[in-house]
Coordinates of C-alpha atoms in Angstrom, one line a residue:
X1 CA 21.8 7.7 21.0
X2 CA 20.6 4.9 18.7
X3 CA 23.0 3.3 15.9
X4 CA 22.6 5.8 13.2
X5 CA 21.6 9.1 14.2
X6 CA 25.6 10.3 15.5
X7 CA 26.1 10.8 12.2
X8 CA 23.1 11.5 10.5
X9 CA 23.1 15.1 13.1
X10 CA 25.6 16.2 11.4
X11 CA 24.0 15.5 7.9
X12 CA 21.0 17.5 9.3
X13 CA 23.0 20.0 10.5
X14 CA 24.6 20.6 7.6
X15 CA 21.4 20.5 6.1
X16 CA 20.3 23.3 8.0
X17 CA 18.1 26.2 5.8
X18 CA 17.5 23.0 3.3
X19 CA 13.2 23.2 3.3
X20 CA 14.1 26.7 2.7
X21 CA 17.0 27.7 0.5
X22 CA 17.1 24.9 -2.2
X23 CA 18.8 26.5 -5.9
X24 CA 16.1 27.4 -7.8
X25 CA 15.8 26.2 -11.1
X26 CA 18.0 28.1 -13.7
X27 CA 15.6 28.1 -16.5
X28 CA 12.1 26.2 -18.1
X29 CA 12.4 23.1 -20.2
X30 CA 10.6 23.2 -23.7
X31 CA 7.7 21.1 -22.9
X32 CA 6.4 18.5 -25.6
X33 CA 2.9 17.7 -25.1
X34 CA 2.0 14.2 -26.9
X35 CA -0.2 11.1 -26.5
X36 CA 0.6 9.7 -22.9
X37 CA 1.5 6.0 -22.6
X38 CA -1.1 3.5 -24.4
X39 CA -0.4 1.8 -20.7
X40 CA -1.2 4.6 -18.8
X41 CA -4.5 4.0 -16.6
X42 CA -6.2 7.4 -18.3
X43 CA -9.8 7.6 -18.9
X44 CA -10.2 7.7 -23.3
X45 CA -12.8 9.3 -23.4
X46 CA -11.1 12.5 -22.0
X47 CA -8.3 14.8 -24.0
X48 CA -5.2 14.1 -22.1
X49 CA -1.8 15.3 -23.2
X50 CA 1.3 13.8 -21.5
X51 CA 5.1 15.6 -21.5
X52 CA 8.1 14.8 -19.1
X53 CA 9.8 17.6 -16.6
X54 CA 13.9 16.9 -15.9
X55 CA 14.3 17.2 -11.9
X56 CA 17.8 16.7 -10.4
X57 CA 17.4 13.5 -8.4
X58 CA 19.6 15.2 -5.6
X59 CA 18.2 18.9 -5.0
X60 CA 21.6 19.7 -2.4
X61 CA 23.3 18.8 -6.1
X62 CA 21.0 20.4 -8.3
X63 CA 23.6 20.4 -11.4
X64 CA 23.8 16.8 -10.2
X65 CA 22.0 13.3 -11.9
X66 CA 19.0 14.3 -13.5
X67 CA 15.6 12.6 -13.5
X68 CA 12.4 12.4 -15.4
X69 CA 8.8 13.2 -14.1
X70 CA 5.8 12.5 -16.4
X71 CA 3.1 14.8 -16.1
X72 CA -0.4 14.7 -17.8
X73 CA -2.9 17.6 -18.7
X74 CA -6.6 18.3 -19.5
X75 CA -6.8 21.3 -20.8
X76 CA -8.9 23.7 -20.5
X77 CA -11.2 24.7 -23.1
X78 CA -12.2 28.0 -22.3
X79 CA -8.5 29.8 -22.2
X80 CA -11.2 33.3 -21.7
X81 CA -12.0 31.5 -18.5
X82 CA -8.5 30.0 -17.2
X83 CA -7.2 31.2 -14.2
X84 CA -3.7 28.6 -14.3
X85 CA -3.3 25.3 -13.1
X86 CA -4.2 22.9 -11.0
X87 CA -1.8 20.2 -9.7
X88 CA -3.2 17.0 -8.1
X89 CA -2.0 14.1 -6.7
X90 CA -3.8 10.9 -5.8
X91 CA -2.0 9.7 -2.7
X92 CA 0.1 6.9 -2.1
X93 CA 2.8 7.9 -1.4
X94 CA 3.5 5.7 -4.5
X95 CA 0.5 6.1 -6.6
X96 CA 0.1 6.5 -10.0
X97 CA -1.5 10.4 -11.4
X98 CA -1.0 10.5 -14.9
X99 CA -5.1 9.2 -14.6
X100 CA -6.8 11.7 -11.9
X101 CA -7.4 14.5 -13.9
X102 CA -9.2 13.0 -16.3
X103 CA -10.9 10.7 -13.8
X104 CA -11.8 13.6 -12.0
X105 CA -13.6 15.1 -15.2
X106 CA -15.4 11.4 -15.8
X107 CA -16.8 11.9 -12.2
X108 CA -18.2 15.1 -12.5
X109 CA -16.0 17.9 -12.0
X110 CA -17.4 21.0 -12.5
X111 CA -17.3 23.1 -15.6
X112 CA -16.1 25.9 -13.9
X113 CA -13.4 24.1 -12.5
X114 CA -12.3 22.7 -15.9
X115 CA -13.0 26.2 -17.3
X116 CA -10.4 27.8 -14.7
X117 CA -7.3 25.4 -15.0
X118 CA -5.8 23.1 -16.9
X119 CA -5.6 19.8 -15.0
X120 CA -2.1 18.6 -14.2
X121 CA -1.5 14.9 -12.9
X122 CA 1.8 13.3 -12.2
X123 CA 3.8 10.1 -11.9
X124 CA 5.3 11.8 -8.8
X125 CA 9.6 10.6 -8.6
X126 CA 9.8 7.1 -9.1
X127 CA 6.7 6.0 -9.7
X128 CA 4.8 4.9 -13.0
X129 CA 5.9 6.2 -16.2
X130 CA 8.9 8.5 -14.3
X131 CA 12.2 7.4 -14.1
X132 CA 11.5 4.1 -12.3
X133 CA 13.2 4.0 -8.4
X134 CA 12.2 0.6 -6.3
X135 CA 13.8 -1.6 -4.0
X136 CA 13.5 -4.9 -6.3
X137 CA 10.3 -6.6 -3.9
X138 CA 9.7 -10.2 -5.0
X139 CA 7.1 -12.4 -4.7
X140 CA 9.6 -14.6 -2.5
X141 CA 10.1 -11.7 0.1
X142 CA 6.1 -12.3 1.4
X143 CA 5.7 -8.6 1.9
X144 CA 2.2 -7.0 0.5
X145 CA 1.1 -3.9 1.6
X146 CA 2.0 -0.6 2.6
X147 CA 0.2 -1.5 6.3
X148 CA 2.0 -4.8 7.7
X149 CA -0.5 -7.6 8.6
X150 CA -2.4 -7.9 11.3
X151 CA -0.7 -9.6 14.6
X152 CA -2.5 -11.8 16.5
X153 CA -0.1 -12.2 18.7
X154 CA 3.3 -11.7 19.9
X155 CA 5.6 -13.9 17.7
X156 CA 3.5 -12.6 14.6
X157 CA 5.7 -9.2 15.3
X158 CA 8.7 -11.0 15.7
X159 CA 7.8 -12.4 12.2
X160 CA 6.6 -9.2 10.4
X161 CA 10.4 -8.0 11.6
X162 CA 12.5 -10.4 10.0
X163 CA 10.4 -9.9 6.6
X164 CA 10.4 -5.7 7.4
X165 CA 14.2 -6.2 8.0
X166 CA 14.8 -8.3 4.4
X167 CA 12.9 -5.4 2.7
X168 CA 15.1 -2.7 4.4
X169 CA 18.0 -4.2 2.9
X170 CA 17.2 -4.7 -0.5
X171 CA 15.6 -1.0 -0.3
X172 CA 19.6 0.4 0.8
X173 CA 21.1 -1.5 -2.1
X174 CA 19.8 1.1 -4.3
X175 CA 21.2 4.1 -3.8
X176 CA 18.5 6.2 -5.5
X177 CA 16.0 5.3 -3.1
X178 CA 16.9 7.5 -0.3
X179 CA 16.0 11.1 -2.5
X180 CA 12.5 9.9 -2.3
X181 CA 11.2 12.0 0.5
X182 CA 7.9 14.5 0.2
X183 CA 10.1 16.9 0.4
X184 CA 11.7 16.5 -2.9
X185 CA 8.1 15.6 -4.5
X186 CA 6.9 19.4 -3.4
X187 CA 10.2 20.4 -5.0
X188 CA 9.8 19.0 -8.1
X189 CA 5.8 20.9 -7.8
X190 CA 7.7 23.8 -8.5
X191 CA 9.6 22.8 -11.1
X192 CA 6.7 21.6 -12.9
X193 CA 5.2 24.9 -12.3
X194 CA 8.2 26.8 -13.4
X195 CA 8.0 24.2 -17.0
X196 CA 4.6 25.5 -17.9
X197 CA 5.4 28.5 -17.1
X198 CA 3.2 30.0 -14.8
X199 CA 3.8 32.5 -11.9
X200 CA 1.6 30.3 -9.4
X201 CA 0.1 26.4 -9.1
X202 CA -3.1 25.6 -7.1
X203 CA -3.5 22.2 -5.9
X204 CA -5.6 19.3 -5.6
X205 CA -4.2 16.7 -3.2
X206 CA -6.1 13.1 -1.6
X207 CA -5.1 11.6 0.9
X208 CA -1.2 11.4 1.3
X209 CA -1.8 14.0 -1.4
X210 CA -2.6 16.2 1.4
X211 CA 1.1 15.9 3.5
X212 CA 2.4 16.2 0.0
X213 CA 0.2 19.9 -0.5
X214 CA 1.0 20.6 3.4
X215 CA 4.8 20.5 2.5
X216 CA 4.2 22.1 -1.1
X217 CA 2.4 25.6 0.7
X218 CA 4.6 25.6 3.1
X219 CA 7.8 25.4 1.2
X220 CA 6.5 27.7 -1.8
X221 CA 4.0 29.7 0.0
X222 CA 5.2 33.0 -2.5
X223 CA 4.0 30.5 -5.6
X224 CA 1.3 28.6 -4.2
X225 CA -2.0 29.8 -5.4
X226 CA -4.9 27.9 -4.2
X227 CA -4.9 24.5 -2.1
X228 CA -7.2 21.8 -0.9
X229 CA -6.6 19.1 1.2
X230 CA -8.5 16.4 1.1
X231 CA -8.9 13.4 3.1
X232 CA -6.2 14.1 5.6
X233 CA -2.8 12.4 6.8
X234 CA -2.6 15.2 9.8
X235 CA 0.7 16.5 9.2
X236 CA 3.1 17.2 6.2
X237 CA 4.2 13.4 6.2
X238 CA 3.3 10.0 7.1
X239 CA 5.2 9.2 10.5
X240 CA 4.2 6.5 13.0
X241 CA 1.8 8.2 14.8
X242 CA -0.2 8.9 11.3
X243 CA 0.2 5.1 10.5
X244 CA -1.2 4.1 13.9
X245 CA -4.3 6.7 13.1
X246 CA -5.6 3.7 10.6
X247 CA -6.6 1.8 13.0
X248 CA -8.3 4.7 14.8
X249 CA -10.3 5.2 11.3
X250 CA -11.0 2.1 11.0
X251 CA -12.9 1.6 14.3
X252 CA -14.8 5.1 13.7
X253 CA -16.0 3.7 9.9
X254 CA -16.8 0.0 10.7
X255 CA -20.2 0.8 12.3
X256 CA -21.6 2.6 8.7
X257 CA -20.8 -1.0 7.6
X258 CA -21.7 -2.9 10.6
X259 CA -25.7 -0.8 10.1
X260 CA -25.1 -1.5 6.2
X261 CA -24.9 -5.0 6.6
X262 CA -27.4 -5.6 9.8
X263 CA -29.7 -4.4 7.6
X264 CA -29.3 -6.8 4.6
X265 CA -28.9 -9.8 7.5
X266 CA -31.5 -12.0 5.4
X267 CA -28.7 -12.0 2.1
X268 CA -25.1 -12.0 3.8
X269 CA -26.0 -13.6 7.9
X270 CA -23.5 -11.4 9.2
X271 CA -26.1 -10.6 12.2
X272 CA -29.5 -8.5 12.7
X273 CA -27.8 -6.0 14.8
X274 CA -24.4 -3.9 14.1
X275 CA -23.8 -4.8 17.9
X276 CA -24.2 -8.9 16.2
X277 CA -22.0 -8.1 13.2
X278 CA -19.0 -7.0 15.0
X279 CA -19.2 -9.7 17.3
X280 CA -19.4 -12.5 14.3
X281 CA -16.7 -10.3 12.4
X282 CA -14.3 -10.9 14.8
X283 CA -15.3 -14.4 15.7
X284 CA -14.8 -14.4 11.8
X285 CA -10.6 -13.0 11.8
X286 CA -10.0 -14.5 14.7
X287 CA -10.9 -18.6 13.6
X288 CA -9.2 -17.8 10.4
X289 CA -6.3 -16.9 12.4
X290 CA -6.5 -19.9 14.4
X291 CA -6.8 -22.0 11.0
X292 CA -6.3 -20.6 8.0
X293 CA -9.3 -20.9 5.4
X294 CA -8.5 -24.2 2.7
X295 CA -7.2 -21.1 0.2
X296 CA -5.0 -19.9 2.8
X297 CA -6.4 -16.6 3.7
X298 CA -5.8 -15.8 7.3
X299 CA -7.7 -13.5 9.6
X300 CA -4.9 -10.8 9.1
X301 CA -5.9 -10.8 5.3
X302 CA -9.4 -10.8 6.0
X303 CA -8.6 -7.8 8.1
X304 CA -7.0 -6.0 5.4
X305 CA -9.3 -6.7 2.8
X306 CA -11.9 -5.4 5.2
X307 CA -10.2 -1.9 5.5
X308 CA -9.5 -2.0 1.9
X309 CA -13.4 -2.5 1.8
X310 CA -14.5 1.0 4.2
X311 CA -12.8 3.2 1.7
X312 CA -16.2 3.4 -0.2
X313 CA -19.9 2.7 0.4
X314 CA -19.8 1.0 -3.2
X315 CA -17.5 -1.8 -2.4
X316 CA -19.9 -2.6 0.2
X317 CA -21.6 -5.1 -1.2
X318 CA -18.5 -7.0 -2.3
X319 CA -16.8 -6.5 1.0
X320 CA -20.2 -8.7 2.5
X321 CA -19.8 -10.9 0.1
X322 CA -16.1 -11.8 0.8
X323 CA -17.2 -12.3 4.8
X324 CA -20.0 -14.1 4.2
X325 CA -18.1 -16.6 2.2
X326 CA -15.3 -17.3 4.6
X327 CA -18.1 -17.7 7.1
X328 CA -19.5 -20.6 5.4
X329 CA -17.8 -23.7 5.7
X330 CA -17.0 -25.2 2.2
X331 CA -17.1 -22.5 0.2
X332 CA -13.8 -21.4 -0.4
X333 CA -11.2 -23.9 -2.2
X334 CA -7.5 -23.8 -2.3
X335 CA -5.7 -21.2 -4.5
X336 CA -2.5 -21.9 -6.2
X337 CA 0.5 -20.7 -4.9
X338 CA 2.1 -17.2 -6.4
X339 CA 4.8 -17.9 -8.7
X340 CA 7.9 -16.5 -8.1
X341 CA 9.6 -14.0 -9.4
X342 CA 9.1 -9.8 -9.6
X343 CA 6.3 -8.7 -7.0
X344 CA 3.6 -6.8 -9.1
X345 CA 3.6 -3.8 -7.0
X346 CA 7.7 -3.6 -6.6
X347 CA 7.6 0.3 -7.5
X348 CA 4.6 1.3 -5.4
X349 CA 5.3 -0.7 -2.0
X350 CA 9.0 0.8 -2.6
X351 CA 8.2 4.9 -3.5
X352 CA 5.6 4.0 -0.1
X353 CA 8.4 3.1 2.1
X354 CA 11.3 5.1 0.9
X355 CA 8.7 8.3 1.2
X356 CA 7.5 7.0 4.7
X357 CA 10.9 5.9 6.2
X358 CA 12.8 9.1 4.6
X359 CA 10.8 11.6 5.8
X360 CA 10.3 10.4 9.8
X361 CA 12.7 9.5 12.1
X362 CA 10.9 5.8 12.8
X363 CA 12.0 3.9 16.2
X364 CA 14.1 1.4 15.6
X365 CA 13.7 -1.3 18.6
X366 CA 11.8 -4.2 18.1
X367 CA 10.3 -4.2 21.5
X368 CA 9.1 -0.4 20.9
X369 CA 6.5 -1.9 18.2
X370 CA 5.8 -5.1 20.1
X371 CA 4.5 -2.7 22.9
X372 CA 2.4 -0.6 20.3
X373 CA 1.0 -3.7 18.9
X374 CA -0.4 -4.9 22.4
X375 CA -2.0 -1.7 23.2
X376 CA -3.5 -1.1 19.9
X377 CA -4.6 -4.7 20.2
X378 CA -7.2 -3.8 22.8
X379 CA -8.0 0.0 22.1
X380 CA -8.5 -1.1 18.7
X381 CA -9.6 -4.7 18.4
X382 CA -10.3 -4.6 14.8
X383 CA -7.5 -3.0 13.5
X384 CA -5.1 -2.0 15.3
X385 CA -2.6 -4.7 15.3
X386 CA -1.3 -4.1 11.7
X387 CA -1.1 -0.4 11.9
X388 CA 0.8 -0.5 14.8
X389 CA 3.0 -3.5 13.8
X390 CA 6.8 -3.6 12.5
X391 CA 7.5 -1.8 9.1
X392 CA 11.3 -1.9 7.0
X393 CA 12.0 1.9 8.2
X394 CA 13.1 0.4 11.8
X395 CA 15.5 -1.4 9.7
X396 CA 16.2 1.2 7.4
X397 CA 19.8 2.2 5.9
X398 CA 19.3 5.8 5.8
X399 CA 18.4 8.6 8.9
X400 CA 16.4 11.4 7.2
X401 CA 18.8 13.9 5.3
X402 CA 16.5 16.5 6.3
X403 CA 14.0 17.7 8.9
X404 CA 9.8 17.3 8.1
X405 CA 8.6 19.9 6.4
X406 CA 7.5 22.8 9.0
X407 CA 3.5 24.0 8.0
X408 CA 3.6 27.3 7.6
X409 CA 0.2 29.2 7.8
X410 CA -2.0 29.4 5.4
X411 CA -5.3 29.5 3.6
X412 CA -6.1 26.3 2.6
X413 CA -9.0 24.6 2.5
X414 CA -9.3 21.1 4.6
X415 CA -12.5 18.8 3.9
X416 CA -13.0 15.4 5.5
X417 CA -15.0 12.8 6.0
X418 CA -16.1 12.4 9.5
X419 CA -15.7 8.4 9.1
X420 CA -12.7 7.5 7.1
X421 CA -11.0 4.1 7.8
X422 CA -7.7 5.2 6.8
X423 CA -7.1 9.0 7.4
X424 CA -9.5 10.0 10.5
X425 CA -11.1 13.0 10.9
X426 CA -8.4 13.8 13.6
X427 CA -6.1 14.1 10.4
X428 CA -8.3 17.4 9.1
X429 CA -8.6 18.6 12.8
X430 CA -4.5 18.6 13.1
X431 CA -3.6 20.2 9.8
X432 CA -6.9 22.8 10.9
X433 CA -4.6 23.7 13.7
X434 CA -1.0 23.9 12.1
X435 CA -2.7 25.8 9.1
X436 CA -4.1 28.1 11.5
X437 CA -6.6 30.7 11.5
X438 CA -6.3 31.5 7.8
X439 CA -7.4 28.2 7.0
X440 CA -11.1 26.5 6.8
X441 CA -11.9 23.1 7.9
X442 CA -15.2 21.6 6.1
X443 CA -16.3 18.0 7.8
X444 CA -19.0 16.3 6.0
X445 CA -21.3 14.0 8.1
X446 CA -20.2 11.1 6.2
X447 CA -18.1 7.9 5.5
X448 CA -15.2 6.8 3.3
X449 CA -12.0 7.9 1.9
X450 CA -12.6 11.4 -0.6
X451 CA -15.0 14.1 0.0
X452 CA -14.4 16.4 -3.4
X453 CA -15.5 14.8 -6.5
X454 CA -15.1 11.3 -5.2
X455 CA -17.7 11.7 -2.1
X456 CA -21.5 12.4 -2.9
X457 CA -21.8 15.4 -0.5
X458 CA -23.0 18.6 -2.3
X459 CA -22.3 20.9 0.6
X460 CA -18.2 19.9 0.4
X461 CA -18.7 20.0 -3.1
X462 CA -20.7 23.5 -3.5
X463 CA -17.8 25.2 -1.2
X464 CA -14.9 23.6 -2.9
X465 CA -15.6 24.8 -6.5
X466 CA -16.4 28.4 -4.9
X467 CA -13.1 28.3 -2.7
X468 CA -11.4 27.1 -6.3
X469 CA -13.3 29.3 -8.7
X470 CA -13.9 32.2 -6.9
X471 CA -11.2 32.3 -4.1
X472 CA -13.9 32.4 -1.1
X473 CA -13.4 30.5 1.3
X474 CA -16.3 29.9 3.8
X475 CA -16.6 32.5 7.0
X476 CA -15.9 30.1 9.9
X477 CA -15.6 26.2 9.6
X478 CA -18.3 24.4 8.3
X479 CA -20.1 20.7 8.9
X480 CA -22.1 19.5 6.1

């Protein structure tokens, strides 16, 4: 039995009937709708209204500290028409919502859609313009990104550990951090639901989004009105196995690239062939590792920025352009060195890793990621190094207080694109099965990360607005 989990069984133990029988809320808060934040990343050319939602930070204390969650609404503007509301969520976890609704309506949500609900976004616990919860990251501790860097090689994971184990420890000097789970985020879904006072919530979820809706129907499934899931972790949290699924998206997506950019050989020289492009892409990350480009960039941060670049089609063409000039000698000169001081992305890296090393029980010998490293090495040359490599939850203070959400089944609505870098289409196909028969998987014969709104199928598109308009969800599962 490893070093904590003695006593974090009886913790769970005693948290027996926890995902089931939390205190409900005693009564709503008065809501004030006002202007949200002038520093809130919202779209102005859309009405949005922001108000804040008290949750207890602890719900086993619910009479306990007491936080603040901002929310953010469009409303909608035919009240003949409206249905309820529709929550959303971004993904992350440890990304900012106040701004999807109304980026949603600046994409092109339907009017039907905006006609049925008013839009909720949220700055889910910790994050943004909520009571602020983070570990205290700085620039000094060299840690990035929510996926560690690539390893080239053995020692690089004995690296990554010491800098996963620093992280870990500033993380369990805050005491807060360890009542960030999804969990808790679903919970304080409800509670929002109960503040604006309706009987049920639909919701919207990307991404992590869709754990977070997984564990929000499956915990309320009496108050839960209408979900979709979209672009899909696989389960109701992000665990190990759904980390290491990256690199599995990232080999099924890099060929759409790969064709993308054999075709436009005579402007970026990244090969004639998609066969020629991988090979010079990783001749590319694999010099750079060797020696480091005069700017410092390695072939682990080409590789990230890369798999930043396959999230969508439209960054394409900037992706190319970052490749093609690290593979021309002399065209890259030395950066200046970050200043230090407080890391830019403290709160999201932090609400990422408390979420992620909360919810999952995450191995915690160093040799049991140096093993996942190697093999992803091979079965996925181009990526699978970093997802598999060492995060701060194998160092982490806390074992979970409580078990992963259990799916219950449901009708929800799944859609996926079959190529996504960072959540596979296996991610749909899993949540397809633990939803069960009453739910409807829709795979779109395409590539990125977002199919509703964000994707340019119609098909997704055409049967999402029905399912969230009408209720109908299609007969059988359905390709596009």
């Amino acid at each position: 039995m490893n070093r904590r989990r003695t006593a974090a069984l009886a913790g769970l133990l005693g948290m027996a009937g926890a995902l089931i029988a939390m205190p409900p809320a005693t009564a709503a808060p008065a809501l004030h709708w006002a202007a949200c934040p002038a520093d809130a990343a919202i779209n102005p050319l859309v009405a949005v209204q922001c108000a804040t939602v008290p949750v207890p930070l602890d719900y086993a204390d619910p009479d306990g500290e007491q936080i603040e969650i901002m929310i953010s609404r469009v409303a909608s503007p035919n009240p003949a028409k409206r249905r309820g509301v529709l929550l959303t969520n971004p993904g992350g976890p440890g990304g900012s919502g106040l701004g999807l609704p109304a980026d949603l309506v600046g994409k092109g949500l339907p009017v039907s859609v905006t006609n049925a609900y008013d839009l909720i976004g949220m700055d889910t616990r910790g994050v943004g313009h909520s009571t602020p919860i983070a570990c205290g990251i700085t620039t000094d501790d060299g840690y990035y990104g929510n996926v560690p860097p690539y390893a080239p090689d053995d020692a690089a994971v004995v690296a990554q550990a010491a800098i996963a184990e620093r992280i870990a420890a500033r993380c369990a000097a805050n005491p807060r951090v360890r009542h960030l789970t999804t969990a808790n985020t679903a919970r304080d879904l409800d509670r929002v639901r109960i503040a604006l006072g309706e009987e049920k919530a639909s919701f919207l979820g990307y991404s992590y989004g869709s754990a977070l809706g997984a564990a929000y129907a499956s915990l309320f499934p009496d108050t839960v009105d209408r979900v979709v899931l979209d672009s899909n972790v696989g389960d109701s949290h992000l665990n190990r196995e759904g980390l290491r699924r990256y690199a599995h998206g990232f080999e099924e997506t890099f060929p759409e690239f790969a064709r993308w950019l054999a075709a436009r050989h005579d402007s970026y020289g990244m090969g004639r062939t998609p066969a020629q492009v991988r090979r010079n892409y990783l001749a590319l990350v694999e010099r750079l590792d060797r020696t480091p480009a005069p700017d410092g960039t390695t072939g682990a941060m080409l590789r990230g920025a890369v798999f930043a670049g396959l999230f969508s089609a439209t960054a394409y063409g900037r992706t190319a352009m970052f490749l093609q000039t690290y593979a021309t000698p002399g065209s890259v000169a030395p950066s200046p060195e970050t200043p230090p001081g407080p890391h830019p992305s403290d709160v999201a890296l932090s609400v990422f890793l408390a979420v992620s090393c909360n919810d999952a029980d995450w191995p915690e010998e160093l040799d049991t990621y140096r093993r996942g490293v190697a093999e992803d090495r091979k079965r996925y040359p181009l990526y699978g190094a970093a997802a598999a490599n060492v995060l701060p939850c194998a160092y982490w203070a806390w074992e979970p207080s409580e078990a992963p959400v259990g799916i219950v089944p449901n009708d929800v609505l799944i859609v996926q694109n079959r190529h996504d870098p960072v959540t596979p289409l296996a991610g749909g196909e899993l949540l397809r099965s633990a939803f069960g028969a009453q739910s409807r998987l829709v795979t779109v014969n395409g590539s990125g990360h977002g199919v509703y709104v964000l994707g340019g199928d119609g098909c997704a598109l055409n049967v999402t607005t029905t399912y969230l308009v009408d209720g109908r969800l299609p007969a059988r599962d359905t390709v596009c």
